[in-house]
mmCIF file of C-alpha atoms in Angstrom:
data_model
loop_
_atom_site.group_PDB
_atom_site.id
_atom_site.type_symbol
_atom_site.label_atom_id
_atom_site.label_comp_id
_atom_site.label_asym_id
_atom_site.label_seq_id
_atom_site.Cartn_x
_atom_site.Cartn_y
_atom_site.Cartn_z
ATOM 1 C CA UNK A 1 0.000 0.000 0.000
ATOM 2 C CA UNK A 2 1.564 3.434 -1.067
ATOM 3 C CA UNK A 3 1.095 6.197 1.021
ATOM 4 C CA UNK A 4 2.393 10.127 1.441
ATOM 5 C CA UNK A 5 3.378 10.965 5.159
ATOM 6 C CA UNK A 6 4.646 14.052 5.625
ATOM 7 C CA UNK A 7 5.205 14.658 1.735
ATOM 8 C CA UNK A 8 7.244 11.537 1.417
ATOM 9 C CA UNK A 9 5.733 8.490 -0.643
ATOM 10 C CA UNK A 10 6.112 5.396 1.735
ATOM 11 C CA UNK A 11 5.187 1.741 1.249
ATOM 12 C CA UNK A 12 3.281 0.218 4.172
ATOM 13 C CA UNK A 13 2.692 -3.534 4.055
ATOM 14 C CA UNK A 14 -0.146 -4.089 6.118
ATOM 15 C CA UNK A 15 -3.287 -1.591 6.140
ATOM 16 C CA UNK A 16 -3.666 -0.148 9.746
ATOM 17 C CA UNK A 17 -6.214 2.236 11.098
ATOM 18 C CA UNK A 18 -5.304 5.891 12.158
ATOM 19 C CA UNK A 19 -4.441 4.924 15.372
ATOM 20 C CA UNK A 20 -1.623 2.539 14.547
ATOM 21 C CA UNK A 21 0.363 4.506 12.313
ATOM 22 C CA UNK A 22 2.649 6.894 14.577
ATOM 23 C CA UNK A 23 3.510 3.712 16.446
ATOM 24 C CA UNK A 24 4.033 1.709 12.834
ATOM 25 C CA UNK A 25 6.565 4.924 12.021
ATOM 26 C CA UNK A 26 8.178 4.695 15.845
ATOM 27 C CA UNK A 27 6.515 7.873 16.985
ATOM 28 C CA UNK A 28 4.336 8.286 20.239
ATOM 29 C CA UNK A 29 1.220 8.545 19.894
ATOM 30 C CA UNK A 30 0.428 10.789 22.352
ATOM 31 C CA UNK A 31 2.591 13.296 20.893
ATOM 32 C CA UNK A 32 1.064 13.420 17.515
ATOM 33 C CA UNK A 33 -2.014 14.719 15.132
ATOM 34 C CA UNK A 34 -2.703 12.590 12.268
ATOM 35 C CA UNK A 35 -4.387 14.447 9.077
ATOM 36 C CA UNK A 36 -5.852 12.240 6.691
ATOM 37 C CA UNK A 37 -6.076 13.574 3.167
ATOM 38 C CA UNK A 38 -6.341 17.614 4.994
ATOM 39 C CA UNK A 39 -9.029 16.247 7.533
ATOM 40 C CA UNK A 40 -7.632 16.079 10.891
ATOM 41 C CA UNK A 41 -8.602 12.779 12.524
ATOM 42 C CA UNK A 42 -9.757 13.275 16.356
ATOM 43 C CA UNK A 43 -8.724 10.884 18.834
ATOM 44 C CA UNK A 44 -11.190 8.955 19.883
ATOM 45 C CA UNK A 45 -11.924 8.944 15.929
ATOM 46 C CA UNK A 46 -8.516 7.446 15.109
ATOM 47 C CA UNK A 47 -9.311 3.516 15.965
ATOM 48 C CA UNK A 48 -12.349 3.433 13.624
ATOM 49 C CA UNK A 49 -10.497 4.935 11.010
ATOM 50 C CA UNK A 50 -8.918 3.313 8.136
ATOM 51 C CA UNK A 51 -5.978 4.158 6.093
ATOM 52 C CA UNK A 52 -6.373 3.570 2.063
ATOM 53 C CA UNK A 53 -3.690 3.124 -0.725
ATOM 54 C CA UNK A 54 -3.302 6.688 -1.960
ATOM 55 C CA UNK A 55 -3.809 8.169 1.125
ATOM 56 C CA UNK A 56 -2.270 11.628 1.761
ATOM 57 C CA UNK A 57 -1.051 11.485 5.608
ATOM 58 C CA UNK A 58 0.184 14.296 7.352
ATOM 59 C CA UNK A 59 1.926 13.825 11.293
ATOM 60 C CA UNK A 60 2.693 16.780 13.112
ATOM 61 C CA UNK A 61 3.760 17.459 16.779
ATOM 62 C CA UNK A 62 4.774 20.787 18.952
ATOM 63 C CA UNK A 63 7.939 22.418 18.208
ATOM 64 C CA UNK A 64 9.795 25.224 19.325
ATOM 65 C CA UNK A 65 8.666 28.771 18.251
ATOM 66 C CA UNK A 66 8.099 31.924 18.953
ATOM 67 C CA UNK B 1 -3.009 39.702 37.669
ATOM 68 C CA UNK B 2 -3.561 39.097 33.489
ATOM 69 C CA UNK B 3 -6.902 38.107 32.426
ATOM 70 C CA UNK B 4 -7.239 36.427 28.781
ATOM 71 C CA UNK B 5 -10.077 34.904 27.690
ATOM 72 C CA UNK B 6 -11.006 33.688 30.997
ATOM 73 C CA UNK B 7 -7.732 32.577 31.794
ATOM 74 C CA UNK B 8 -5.395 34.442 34.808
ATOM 75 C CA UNK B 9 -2.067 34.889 34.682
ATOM 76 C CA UNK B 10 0.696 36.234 37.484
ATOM 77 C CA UNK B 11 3.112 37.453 34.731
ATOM 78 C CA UNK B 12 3.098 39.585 31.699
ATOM 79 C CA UNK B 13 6.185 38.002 29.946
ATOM 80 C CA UNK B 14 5.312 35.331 27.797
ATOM 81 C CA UNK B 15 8.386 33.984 25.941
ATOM 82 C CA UNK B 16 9.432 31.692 22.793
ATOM 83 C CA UNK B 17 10.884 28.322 22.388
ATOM 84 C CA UNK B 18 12.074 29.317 19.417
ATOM 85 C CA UNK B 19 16.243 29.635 17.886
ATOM 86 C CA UNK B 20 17.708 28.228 21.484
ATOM 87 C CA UNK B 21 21.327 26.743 21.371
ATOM 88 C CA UNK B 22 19.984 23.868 23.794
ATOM 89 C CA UNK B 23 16.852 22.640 25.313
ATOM 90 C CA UNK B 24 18.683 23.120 28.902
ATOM 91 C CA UNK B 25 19.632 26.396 27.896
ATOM 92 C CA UNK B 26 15.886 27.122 27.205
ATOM 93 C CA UNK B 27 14.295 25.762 30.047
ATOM 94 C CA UNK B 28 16.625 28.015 32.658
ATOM 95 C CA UNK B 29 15.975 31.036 30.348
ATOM 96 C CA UNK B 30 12.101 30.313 30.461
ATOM 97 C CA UNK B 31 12.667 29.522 34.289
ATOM 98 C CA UNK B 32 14.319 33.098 34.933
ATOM 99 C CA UNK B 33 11.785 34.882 32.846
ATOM 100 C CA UNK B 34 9.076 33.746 35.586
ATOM 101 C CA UNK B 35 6.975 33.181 32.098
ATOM 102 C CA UNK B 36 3.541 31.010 32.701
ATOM 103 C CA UNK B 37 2.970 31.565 28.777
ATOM 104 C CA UNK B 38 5.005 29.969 26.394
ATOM 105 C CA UNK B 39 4.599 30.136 22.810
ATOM 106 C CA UNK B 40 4.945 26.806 20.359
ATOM 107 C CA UNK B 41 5.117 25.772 16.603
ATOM 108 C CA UNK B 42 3.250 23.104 15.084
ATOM 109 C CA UNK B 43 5.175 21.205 12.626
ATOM 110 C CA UNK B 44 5.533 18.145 10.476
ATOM 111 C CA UNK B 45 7.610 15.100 12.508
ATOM 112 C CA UNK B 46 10.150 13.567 11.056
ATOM 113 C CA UNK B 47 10.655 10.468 9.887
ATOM 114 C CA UNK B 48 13.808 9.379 9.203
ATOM 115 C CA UNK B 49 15.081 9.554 12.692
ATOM 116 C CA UNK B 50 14.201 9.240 16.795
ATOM 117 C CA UNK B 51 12.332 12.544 16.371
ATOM 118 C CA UNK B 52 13.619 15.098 20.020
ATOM 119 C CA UNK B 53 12.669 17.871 17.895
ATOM 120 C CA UNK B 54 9.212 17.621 19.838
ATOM 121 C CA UNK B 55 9.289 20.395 22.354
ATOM 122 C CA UNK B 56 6.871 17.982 24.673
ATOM 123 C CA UNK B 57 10.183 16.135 25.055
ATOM 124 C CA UNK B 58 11.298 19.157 27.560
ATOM 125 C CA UNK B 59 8.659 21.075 28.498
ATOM 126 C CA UNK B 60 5.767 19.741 30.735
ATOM 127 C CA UNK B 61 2.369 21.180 29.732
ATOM 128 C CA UNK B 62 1.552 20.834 33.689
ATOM 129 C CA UNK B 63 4.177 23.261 34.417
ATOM 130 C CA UNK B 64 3.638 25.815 31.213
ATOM 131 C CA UNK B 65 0.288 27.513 29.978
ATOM 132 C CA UNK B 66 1.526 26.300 25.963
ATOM 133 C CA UNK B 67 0.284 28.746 23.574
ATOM 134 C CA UNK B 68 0.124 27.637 19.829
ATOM 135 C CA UNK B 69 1.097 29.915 17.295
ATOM 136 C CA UNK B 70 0.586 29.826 12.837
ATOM 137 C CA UNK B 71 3.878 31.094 12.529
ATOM 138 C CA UNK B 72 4.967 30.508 9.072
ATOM 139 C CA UNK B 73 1.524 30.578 7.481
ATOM 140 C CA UNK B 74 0.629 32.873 4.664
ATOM 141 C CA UNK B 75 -2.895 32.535 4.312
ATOM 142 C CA UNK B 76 -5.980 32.570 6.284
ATOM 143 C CA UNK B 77 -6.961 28.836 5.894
ATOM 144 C CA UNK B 78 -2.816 27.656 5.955
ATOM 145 C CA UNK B 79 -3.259 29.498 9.467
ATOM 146 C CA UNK B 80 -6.937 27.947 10.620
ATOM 147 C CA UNK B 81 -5.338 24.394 9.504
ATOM 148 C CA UNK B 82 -2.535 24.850 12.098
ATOM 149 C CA UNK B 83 -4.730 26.630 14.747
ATOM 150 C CA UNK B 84 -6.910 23.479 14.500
ATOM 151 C CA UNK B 85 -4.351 20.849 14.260
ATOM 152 C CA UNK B 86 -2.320 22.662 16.867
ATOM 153 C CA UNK B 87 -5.980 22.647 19.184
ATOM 154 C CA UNK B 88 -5.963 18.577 18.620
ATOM 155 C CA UNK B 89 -2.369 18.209 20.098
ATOM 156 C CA UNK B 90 -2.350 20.678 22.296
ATOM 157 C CA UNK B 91 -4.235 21.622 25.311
ATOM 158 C CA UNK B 92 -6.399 24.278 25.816
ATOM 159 C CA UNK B 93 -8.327 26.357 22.980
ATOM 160 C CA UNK B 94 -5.683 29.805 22.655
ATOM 161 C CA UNK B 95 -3.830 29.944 19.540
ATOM 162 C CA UNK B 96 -1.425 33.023 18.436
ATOM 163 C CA UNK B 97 -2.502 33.338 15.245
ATOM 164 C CA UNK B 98 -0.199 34.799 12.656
ATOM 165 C CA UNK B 99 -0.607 35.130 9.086
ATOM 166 C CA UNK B 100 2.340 36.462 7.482
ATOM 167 C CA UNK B 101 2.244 39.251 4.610
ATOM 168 C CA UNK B 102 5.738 39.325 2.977
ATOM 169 C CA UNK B 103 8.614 37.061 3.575
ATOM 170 C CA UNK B 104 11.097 40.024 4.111
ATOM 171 C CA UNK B 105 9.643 41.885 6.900
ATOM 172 C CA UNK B 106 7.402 39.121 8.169
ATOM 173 C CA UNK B 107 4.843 41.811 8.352
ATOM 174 C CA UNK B 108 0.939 40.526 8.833
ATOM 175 C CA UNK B 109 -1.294 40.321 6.065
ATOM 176 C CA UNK B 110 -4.345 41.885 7.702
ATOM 177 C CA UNK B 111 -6.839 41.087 5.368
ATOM 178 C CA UNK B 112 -6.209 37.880 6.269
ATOM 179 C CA UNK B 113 -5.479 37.846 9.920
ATOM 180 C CA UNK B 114 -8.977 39.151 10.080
ATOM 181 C CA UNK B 115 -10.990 36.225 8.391
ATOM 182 C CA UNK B 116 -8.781 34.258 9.988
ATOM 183 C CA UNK B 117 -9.777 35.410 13.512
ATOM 184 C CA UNK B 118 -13.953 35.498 12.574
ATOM 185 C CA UNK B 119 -13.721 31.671 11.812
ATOM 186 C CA UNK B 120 -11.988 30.397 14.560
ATOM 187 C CA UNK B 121 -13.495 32.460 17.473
ATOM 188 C CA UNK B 122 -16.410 31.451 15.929
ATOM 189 C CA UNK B 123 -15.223 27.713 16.740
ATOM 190 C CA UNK B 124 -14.480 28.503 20.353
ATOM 191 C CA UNK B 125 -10.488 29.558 19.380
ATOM 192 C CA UNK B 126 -9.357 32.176 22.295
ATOM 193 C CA UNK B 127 -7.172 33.685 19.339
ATOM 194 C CA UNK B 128 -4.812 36.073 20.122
ATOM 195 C CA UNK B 129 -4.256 38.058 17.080
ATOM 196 C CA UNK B 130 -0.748 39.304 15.855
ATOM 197 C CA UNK B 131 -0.912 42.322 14.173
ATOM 198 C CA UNK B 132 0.873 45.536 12.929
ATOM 199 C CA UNK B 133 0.597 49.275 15.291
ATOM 200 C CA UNK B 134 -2.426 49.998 13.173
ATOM 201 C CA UNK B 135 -5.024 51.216 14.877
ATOM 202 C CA UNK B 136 -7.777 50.356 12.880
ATOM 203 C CA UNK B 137 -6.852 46.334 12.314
ATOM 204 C CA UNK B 138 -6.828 46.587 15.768
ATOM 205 C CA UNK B 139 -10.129 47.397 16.002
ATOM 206 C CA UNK B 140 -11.726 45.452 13.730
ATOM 207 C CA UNK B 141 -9.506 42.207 15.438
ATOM 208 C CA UNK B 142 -11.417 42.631 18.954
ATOM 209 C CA UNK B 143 -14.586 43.299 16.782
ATOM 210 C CA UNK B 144 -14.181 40.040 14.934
ATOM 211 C CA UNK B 145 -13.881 38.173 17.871
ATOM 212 C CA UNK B 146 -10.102 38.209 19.231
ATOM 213 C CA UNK B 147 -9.362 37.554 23.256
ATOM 214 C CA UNK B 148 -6.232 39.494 22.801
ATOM 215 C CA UNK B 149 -4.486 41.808 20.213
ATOM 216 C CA UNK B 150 -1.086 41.199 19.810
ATOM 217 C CA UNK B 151 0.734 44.518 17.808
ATOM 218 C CA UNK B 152 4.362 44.242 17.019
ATOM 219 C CA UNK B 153 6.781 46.518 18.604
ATOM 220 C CA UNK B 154 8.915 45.812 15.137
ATOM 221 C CA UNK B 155 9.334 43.306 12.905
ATOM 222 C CA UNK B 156 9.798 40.063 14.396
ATOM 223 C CA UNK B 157 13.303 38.703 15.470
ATOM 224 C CA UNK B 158 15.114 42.494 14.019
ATOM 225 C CA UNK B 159 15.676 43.744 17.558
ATOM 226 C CA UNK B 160 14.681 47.443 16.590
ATOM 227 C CA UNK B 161 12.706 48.220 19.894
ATOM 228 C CA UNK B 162 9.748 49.946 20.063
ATOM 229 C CA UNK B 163 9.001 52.273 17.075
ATOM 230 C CA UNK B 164 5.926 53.796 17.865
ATOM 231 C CA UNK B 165 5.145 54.005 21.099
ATOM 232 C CA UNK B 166 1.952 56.884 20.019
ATOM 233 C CA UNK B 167 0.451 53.656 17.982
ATOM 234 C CA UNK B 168 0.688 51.353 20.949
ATOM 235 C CA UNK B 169 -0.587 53.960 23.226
ATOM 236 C CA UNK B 170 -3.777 54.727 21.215
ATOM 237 C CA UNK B 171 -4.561 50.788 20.478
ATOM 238 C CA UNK B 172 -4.221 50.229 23.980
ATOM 239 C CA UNK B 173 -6.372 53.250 24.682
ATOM 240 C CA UNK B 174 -8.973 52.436 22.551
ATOM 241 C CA UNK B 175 -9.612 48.224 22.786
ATOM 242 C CA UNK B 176 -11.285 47.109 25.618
ATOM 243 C CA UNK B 177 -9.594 43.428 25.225
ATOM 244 C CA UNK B 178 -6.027 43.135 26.491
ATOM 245 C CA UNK B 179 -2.898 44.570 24.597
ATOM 246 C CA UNK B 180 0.126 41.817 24.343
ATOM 247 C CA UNK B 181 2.993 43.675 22.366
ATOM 248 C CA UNK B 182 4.971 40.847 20.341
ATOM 249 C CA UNK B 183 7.923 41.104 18.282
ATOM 250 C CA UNK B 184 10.972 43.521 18.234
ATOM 251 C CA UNK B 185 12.154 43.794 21.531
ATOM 252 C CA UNK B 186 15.452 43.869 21.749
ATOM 253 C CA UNK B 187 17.004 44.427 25.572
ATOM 254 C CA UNK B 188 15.867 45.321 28.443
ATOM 255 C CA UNK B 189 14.993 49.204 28.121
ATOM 256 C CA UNK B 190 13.185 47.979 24.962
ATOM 257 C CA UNK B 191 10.310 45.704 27.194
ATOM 258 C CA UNK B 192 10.410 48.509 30.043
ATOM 259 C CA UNK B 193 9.489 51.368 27.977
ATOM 260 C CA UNK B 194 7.008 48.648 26.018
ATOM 261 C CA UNK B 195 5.000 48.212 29.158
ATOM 262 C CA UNK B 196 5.725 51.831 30.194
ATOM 263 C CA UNK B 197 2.966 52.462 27.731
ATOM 264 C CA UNK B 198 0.698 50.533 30.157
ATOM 265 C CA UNK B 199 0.077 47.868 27.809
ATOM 266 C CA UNK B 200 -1.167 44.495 29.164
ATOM 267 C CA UNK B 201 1.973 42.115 28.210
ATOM 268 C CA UNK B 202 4.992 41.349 26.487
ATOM 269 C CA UNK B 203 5.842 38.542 24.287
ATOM 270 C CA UNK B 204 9.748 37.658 23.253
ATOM 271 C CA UNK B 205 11.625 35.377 21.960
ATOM 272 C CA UNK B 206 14.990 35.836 19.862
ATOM 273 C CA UNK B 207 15.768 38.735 22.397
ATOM 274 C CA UNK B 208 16.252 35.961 24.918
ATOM 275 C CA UNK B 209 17.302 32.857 22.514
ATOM 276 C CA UNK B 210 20.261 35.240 20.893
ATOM 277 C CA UNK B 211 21.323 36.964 23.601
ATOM 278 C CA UNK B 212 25.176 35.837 24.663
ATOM 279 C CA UNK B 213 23.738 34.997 28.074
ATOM 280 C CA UNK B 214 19.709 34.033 27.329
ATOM 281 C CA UNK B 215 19.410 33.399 31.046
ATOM 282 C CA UNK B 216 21.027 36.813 32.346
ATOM 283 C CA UNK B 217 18.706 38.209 29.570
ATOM 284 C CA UNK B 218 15.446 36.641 30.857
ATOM 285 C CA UNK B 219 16.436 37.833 34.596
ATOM 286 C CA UNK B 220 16.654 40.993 33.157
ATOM 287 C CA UNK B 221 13.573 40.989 30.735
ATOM 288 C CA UNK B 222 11.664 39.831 34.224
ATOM 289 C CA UNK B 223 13.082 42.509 36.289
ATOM 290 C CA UNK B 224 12.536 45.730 33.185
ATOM 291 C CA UNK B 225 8.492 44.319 32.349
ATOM 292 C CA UNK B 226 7.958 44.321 36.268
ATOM 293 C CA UNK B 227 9.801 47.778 36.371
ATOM 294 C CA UNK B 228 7.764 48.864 33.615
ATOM 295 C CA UNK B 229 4.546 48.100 34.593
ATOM 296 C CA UNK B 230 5.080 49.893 38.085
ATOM 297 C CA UNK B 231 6.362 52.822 35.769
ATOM 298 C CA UNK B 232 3.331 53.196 33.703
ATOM 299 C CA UNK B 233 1.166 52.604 37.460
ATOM 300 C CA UNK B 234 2.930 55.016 38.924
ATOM 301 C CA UNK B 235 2.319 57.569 36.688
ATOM 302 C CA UNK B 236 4.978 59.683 35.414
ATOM 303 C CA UNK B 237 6.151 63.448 36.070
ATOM 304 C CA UNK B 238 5.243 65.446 33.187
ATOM 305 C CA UNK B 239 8.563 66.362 30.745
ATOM 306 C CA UNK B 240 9.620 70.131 31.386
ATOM 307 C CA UNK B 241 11.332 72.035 28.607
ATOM 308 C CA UNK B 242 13.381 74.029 31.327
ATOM 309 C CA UNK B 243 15.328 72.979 34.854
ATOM 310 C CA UNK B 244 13.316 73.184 37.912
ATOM 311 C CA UNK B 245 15.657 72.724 40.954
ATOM 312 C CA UNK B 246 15.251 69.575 43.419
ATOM 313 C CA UNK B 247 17.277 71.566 46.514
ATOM 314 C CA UNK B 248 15.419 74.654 47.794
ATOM 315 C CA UNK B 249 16.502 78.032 46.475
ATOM 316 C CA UNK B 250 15.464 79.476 49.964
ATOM 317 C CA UNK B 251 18.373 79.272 52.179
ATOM 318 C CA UNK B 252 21.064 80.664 50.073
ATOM 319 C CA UNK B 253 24.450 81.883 52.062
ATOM 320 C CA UNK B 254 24.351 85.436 51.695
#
C-alpha cells in the first residue's frame, strides 16, 4: 500500500487504522495529530479509522517557536 | 493579575521556544523569565530519525500555559489548519494566530489575519491576534472576535525596539480586550518602555534565545516588564522644557 506521510511516498505492508500509524513509524502517539487527506482525525476517531492506498497522511507534533 | 479569555495569569512576559542553542539552555531562560505563557510551533515530525525535535520532550504542559502559534503561514486557511491541528495536540483552545504578509519583513497580512480570527473564534479559538501598530486592524480584530491583540513593537526577530510608542498607546487606549505587544524587543529598556505604555503584556523570543547569556537576559527581561509596569502605574512626572531645581533656592548663604 503506497502512502504520502509528511510529503514523502512510503510503502506500508499491512493496512492499519489511524491509530496505529505513529507507532508503525516509531513515533508516540500521544505526541502526535494525524491528518488524513487535509481532515484532521480526532482521537477517539482514530481507531475506527482506516488508512487507504493513496492516502495523503500528514503527522505533526509541537515544536519550538516563537 | 492578566486576564485572557477567561484565563489568569501572574506574569506579563510570555516567551518563545524558538532559535535556542539547547533545550537546557531554554528551560533556565524560560525559568528566569518567571513566564507562565510559552509560545509553540506546530510542525511536520520527522521520519527518518528518533524525532527530540518535539518540544513535549522538555517542556511539561503541567508546568507551562503552551500557547500555539501559525507562525509561518501565509494565508488565512494555511493558518486555521494549524490553529486546528495545533488545538488537537495541544491543550487548551488559545492559539497566536499569525498570518504572514511578505517574507522580508514578516509583516501581517491583515486582510487575512482578520478572516482568519472570525472563523476560529467562531469555533471557540481564544485567538490572540498578531498584528501591525495599526489602529484600525486593531479594532476590527477585537470586533471580529479576538481575546487578545497582539501589535508588534517591530518586525519580528530584528531587535529594533519599540518604534511607535503613540500607535501602541492609542490601540491600547482604545480596545477594551487586552494589549500583548509581540515582536521587536530587543534588551531590556526595549520591554520597560514597552510596558511603560501601560500595555497588558509582552511577548519575546529571539531577544532571549540570541542573547550571549539568554538566562542573564530573561532575569533581566523579568526585572525591566515588572519595572515597567510599576512605571506606567505610577504615573509619570510630566517632561519640562526648562530645569526646575530639586534643593530649595530658599536658604542661600548670603
Amino acid at each position: 500500500m503506497q502512502l504520502t506521510i509528511n510529503g514523502t511516498p512510503r510503502a506500508i505492508t499491512a493496512a492499519p487504522p489511524a491509530e496505529r500509524l505513529p507507532a508503525e513509524l516509531g513515533l508516540d502517539p500521544r505526541a502526535v495529530v494525524v491528518e488524513l487527506n487535509r481532515e484532521i482525525i480526532r482521537r477517539p476517531a482514530l481507531a475506527a479509522t482506516p488508512v487507504l492506498d493513496g492516502d495523503v497522511v500528514e503527522i505533526v507534533h509541537f515544536v519550538g517557536g516563537g | 493579575m492578566l486576564e485572557i479569555g477567561g484565563a489568569t495569569f501572574g506574569s506579563r512576559l510570555m516567551v518563545g521556544t524558538g532559535k535556542y542553542r539547547s533545550n537546557a539552555e531554554m528551560i533556565e531562560a524560560i525559568e528566569a523569565s518567571g513566564a507562565e505563557i510559552v509560545t509553540v510551533a506546530v510542525r511536520r515530525v520527522s521520519l527518518d530519525r528518533r524525532d527530540e525535535s518535539g518540544i513535549l520532550h522538555h517542556l511539561s504542559p503541567e508546568r507551562y500555559f503552551l500557547l500555539s502559534n501559525t507562525a509561518g503561514c501565509y494565508t488565512a486557511d494555511e493558518a486555521i489548519r494549524y490553529a486546528r491541528l495545533a488545538r488537537e495536540a495541544g491543550f487548551n483552545d488559545f492559539v497566536k494566530l499569525e498570518v504572514i504578509g511578505d517574507k522580508e519583513t514578516l509583516l501581517p497580512d491583515t486582510a487575512g489575519l482578520l478572516e482568519a480570527t472570525r472563523v476560529l473564534a467562531a469555533e471557540g479559538f481564544k485567538v490572540l491576534a498578531y498584528t501591525n501598530d495599526d489602529l484600525i486592524t486593531a479594532l476590527r480584530l477585537e470586533d471580529a472576535g479576538a481575546v487578545a491583540v497582539m501589535p508588534l513593537a517591530s518586525p519580528i526577530g530584528s531587535g529594533l525596539g519599540l518604534l511607535n510608542p503613540y500607535f501602541i498607546r492609542t490601540i491600547k487606549a482604545r480596545l477594551t480586550v487586552p494589549i500583548i505587544v509581540d515582536a521587536g524587543v530587543g534588551t531590556a529598556s526595549d520591554a520597560c518602555l514597552v510596558m511603560e505604555q501601560g500595555v497588558d503584556g509582552i511577548l519575546m523570543n529571539t531577544a532571549l534565545a540570541e542573547a550571549d547569556e539568554p538566562v542573564r537576559m530573561a532575569r533581566a527581561m523579568r526585572l525591566a516588564v515588572e519595572a515597567g509596569r510599576e512605571a506606567y502605574l505610577a504615573g509619570r512626572m510630566p517632561r519640562r522644557e526648562v530645569a526646575v531645581p530639586s534643593s530649595p533656592t530658599a536658604g542661600m548663604l548670603g
